[in-house]
Protein backbone atom coordinates (compact mmCIF):
# COMPACT_ATOMS: atom_id res chain seq x y z
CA UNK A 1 22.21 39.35 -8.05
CA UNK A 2 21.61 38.57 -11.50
CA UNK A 3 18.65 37.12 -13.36
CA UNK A 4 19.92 34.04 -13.84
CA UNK A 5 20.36 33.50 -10.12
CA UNK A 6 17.49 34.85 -9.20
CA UNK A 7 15.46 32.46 -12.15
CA UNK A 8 17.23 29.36 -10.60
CA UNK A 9 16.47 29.69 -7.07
CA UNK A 10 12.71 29.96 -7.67
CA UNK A 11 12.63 27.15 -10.37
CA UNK A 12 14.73 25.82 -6.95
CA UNK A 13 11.82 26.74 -5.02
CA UNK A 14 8.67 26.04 -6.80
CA UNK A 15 10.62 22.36 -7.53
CA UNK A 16 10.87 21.97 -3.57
CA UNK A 17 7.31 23.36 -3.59
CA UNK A 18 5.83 20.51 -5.85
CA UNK A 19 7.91 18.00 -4.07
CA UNK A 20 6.44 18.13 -1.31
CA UNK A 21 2.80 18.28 -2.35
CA UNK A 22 3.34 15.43 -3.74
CA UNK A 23 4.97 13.95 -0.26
CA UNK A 24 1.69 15.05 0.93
CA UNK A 25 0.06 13.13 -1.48
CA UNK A 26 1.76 10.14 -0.82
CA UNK A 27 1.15 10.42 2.72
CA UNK A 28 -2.57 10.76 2.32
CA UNK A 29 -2.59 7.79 -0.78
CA UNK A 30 -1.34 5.98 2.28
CA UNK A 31 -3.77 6.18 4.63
CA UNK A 32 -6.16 5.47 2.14
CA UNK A 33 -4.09 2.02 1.40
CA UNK A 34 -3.74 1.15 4.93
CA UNK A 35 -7.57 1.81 5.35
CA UNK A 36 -8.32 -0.36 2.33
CA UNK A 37 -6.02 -3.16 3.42
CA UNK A 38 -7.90 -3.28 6.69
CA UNK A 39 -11.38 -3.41 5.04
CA UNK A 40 -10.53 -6.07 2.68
CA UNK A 41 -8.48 -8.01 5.15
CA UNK A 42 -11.61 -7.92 7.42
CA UNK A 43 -14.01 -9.32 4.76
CA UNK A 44 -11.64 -12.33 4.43
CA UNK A 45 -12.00 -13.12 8.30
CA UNK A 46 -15.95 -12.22 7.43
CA UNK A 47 -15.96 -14.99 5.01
CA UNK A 48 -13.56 -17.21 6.99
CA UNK A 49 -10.25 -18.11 5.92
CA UNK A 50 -11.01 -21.70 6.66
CA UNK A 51 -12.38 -21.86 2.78
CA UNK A 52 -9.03 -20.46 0.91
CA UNK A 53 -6.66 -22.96 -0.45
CA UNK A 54 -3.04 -22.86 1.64
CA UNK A 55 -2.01 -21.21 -1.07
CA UNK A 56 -4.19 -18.18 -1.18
CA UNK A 57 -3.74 -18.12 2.65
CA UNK A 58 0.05 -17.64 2.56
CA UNK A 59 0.19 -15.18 -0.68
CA UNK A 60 -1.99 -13.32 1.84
CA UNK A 61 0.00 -13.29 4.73
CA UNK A 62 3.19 -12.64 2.67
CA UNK A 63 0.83 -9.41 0.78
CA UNK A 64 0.48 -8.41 4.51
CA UNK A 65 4.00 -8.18 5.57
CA UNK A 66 4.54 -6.11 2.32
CA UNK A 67 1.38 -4.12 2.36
CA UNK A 68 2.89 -2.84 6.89
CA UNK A 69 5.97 -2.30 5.33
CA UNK A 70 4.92 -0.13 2.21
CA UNK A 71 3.16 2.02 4.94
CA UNK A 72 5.93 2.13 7.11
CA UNK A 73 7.99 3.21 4.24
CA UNK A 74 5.86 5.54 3.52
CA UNK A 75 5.22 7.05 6.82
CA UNK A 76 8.77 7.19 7.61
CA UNK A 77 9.34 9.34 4.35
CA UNK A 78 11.75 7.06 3.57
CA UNK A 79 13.86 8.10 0.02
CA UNK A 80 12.60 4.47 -0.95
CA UNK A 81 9.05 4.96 -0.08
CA UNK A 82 8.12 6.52 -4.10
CA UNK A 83 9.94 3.73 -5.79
CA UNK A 84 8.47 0.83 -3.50
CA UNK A 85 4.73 2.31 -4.01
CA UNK A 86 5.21 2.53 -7.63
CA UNK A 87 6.25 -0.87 -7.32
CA UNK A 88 4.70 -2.63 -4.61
CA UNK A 89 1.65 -0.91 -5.29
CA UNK A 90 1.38 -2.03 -9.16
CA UNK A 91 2.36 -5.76 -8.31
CA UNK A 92 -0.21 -6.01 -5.44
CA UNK A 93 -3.01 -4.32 -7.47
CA UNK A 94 -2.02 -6.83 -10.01
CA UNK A 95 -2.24 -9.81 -7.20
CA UNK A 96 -5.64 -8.69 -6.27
CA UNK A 97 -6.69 -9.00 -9.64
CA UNK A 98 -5.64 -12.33 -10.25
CA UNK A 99 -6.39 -13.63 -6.95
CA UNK A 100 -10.03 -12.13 -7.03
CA UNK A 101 -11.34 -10.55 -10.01
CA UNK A 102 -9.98 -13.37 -12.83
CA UNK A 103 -11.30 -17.12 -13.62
CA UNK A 104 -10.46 -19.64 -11.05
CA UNK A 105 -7.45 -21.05 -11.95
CA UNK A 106 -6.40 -23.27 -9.56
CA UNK A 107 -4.32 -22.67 -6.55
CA UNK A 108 -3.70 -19.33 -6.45
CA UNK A 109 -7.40 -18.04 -6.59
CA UNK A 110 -10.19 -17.20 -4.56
CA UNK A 111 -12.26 -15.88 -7.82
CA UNK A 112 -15.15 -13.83 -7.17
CA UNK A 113 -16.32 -14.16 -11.01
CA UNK A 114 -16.43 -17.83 -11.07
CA UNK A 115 -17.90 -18.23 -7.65
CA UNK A 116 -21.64 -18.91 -7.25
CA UNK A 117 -22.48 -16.07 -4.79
CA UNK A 118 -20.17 -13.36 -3.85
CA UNK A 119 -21.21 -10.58 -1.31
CA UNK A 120 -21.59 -6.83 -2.66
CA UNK A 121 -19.19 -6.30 0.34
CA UNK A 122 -16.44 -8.58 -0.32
CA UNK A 123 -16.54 -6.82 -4.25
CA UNK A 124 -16.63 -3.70 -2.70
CA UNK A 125 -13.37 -4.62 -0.09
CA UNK A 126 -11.24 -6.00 -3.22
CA UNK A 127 -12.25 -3.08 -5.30
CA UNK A 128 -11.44 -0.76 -3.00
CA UNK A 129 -8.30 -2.73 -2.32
CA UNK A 130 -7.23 -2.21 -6.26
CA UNK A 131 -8.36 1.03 -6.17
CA UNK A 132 -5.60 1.93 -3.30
CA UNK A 133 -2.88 0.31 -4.35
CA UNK A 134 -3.10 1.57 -7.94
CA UNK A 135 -3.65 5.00 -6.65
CA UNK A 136 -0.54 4.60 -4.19
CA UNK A 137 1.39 3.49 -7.12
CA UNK A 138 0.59 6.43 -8.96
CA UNK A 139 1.10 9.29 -6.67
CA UNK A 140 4.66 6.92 -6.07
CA UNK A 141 5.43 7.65 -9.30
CA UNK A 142 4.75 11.10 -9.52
CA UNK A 143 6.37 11.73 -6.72
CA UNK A 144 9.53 9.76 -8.01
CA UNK A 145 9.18 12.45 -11.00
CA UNK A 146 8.79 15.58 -9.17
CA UNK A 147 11.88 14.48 -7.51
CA UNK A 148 14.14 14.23 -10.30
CA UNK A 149 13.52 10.32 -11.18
CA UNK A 150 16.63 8.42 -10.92
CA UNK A 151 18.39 11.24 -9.40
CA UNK A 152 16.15 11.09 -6.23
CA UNK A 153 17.20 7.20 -6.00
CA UNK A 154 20.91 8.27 -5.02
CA UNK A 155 19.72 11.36 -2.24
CA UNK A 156 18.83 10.55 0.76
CA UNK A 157 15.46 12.47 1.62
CA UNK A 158 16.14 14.79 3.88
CA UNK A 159 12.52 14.86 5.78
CA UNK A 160 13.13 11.27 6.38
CA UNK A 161 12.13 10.14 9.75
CA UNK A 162 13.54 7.64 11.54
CA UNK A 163 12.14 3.96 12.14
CA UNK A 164 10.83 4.76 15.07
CA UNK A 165 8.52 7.92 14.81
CA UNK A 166 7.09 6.16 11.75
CA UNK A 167 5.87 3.45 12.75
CA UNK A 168 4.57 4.74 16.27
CA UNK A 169 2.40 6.60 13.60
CA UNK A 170 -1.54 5.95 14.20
CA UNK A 171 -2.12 4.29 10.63
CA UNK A 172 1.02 2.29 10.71
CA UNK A 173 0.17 1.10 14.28
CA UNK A 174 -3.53 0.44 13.14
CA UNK A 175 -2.44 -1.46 10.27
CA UNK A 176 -0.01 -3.22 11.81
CA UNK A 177 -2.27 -4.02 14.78
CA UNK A 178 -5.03 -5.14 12.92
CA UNK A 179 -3.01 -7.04 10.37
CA UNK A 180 -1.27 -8.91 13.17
CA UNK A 181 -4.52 -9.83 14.66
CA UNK A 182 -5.76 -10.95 11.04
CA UNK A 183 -3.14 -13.49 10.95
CA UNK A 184 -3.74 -14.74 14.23
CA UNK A 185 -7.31 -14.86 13.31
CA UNK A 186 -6.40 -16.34 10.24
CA UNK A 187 -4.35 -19.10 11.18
CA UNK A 188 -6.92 -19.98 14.34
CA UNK A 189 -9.59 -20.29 11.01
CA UNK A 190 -7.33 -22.38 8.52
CA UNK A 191 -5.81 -24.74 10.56
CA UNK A 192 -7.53 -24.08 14.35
């Protein structure tokens, strides 16, 4: 076997290596996002969703269905799952800025900064909220560049998991759960 060879199927190998620490990664940035999502989620019922403008109330429930389906995504391994948490975690760190940590302004807000009195908790749930998505977005992307970048777009991952097993997973089922009995809660709160 010649050097080459033998120099290309460890670069091969240490490649597949970093790969799938950063799968790991992702898994675990994950959890923390589906944790977060539940702890912010649950300070809106704490402060009653009765008090958001229908507008805030249904950017929220649309955020929900995208913030179960980024975990399933992720969860399932899925070749998409770096690209959509690069993505999907960016624009909803970005929503949760505008929404909560901007001026009021207008429809579209439930502003902590121009609010009279705001709870350390609820700044502490949308923080934290931030926090995870921009950190889900980021191991996304450095998982989309361990990968190969556009290259890994076009393979299919070959750990993928099917539907199923992913999201019988205990976060996705806890986020799901919980996020399901948000809405309900929600809904009962807004218009109940």
């Amino acid at each position: 076997m010649s050097a080459e060879l033998v120099s290309d199927a460890a670069a091969r190998i240490g490649h597949g290596a970093r790969e799938h620490v950063e799968e790991r990664r992702l898994h675990w940035a994950g959890v923390f996002f589906a944790l977060a999502v539940i702890v912010h989620n649950s300070d809106h019922l704490r402060r009653g969703t009765d008090r958001l403008t229908p507008e805030v109330f249904w950017l929220g429930v649309s955020g929900i269905v995208v913030e179960v389906a980024l975990v399933v995504l992720i969860f399932q391994r899925h070749w998409l799952a770096p690209l959509a948490a690069t993505v999907f975690g960016l624009a909803l760190a970005l929503g949760y800025i505008e929404v909560h940590f901007l001026p009021d302004t207008g429809a579209v807000s439930d502003s902590f900064t121009s609010a009279t009195h705001v709870s350390p908790l609820s700044w502490f749930a949308a923080s934290l909220e931030v926090v995870a998505a921009l950190t889900v977005a980021a191991v996304g992307a450095q998982l989309l560049r361990a990968q190969g970048g556009a290259r890994a777009l076009i393979a299919a991952n070959r750990g993928q998991r099917g539907f199923r097993s992913s999201r019988l997973h205990p976060i996705t089922l806890l986020l799901a759960i919980t996020q399901a009995a948000a809405i309900a809660i929600s809904l009962v709160q807004a218009y109940g």
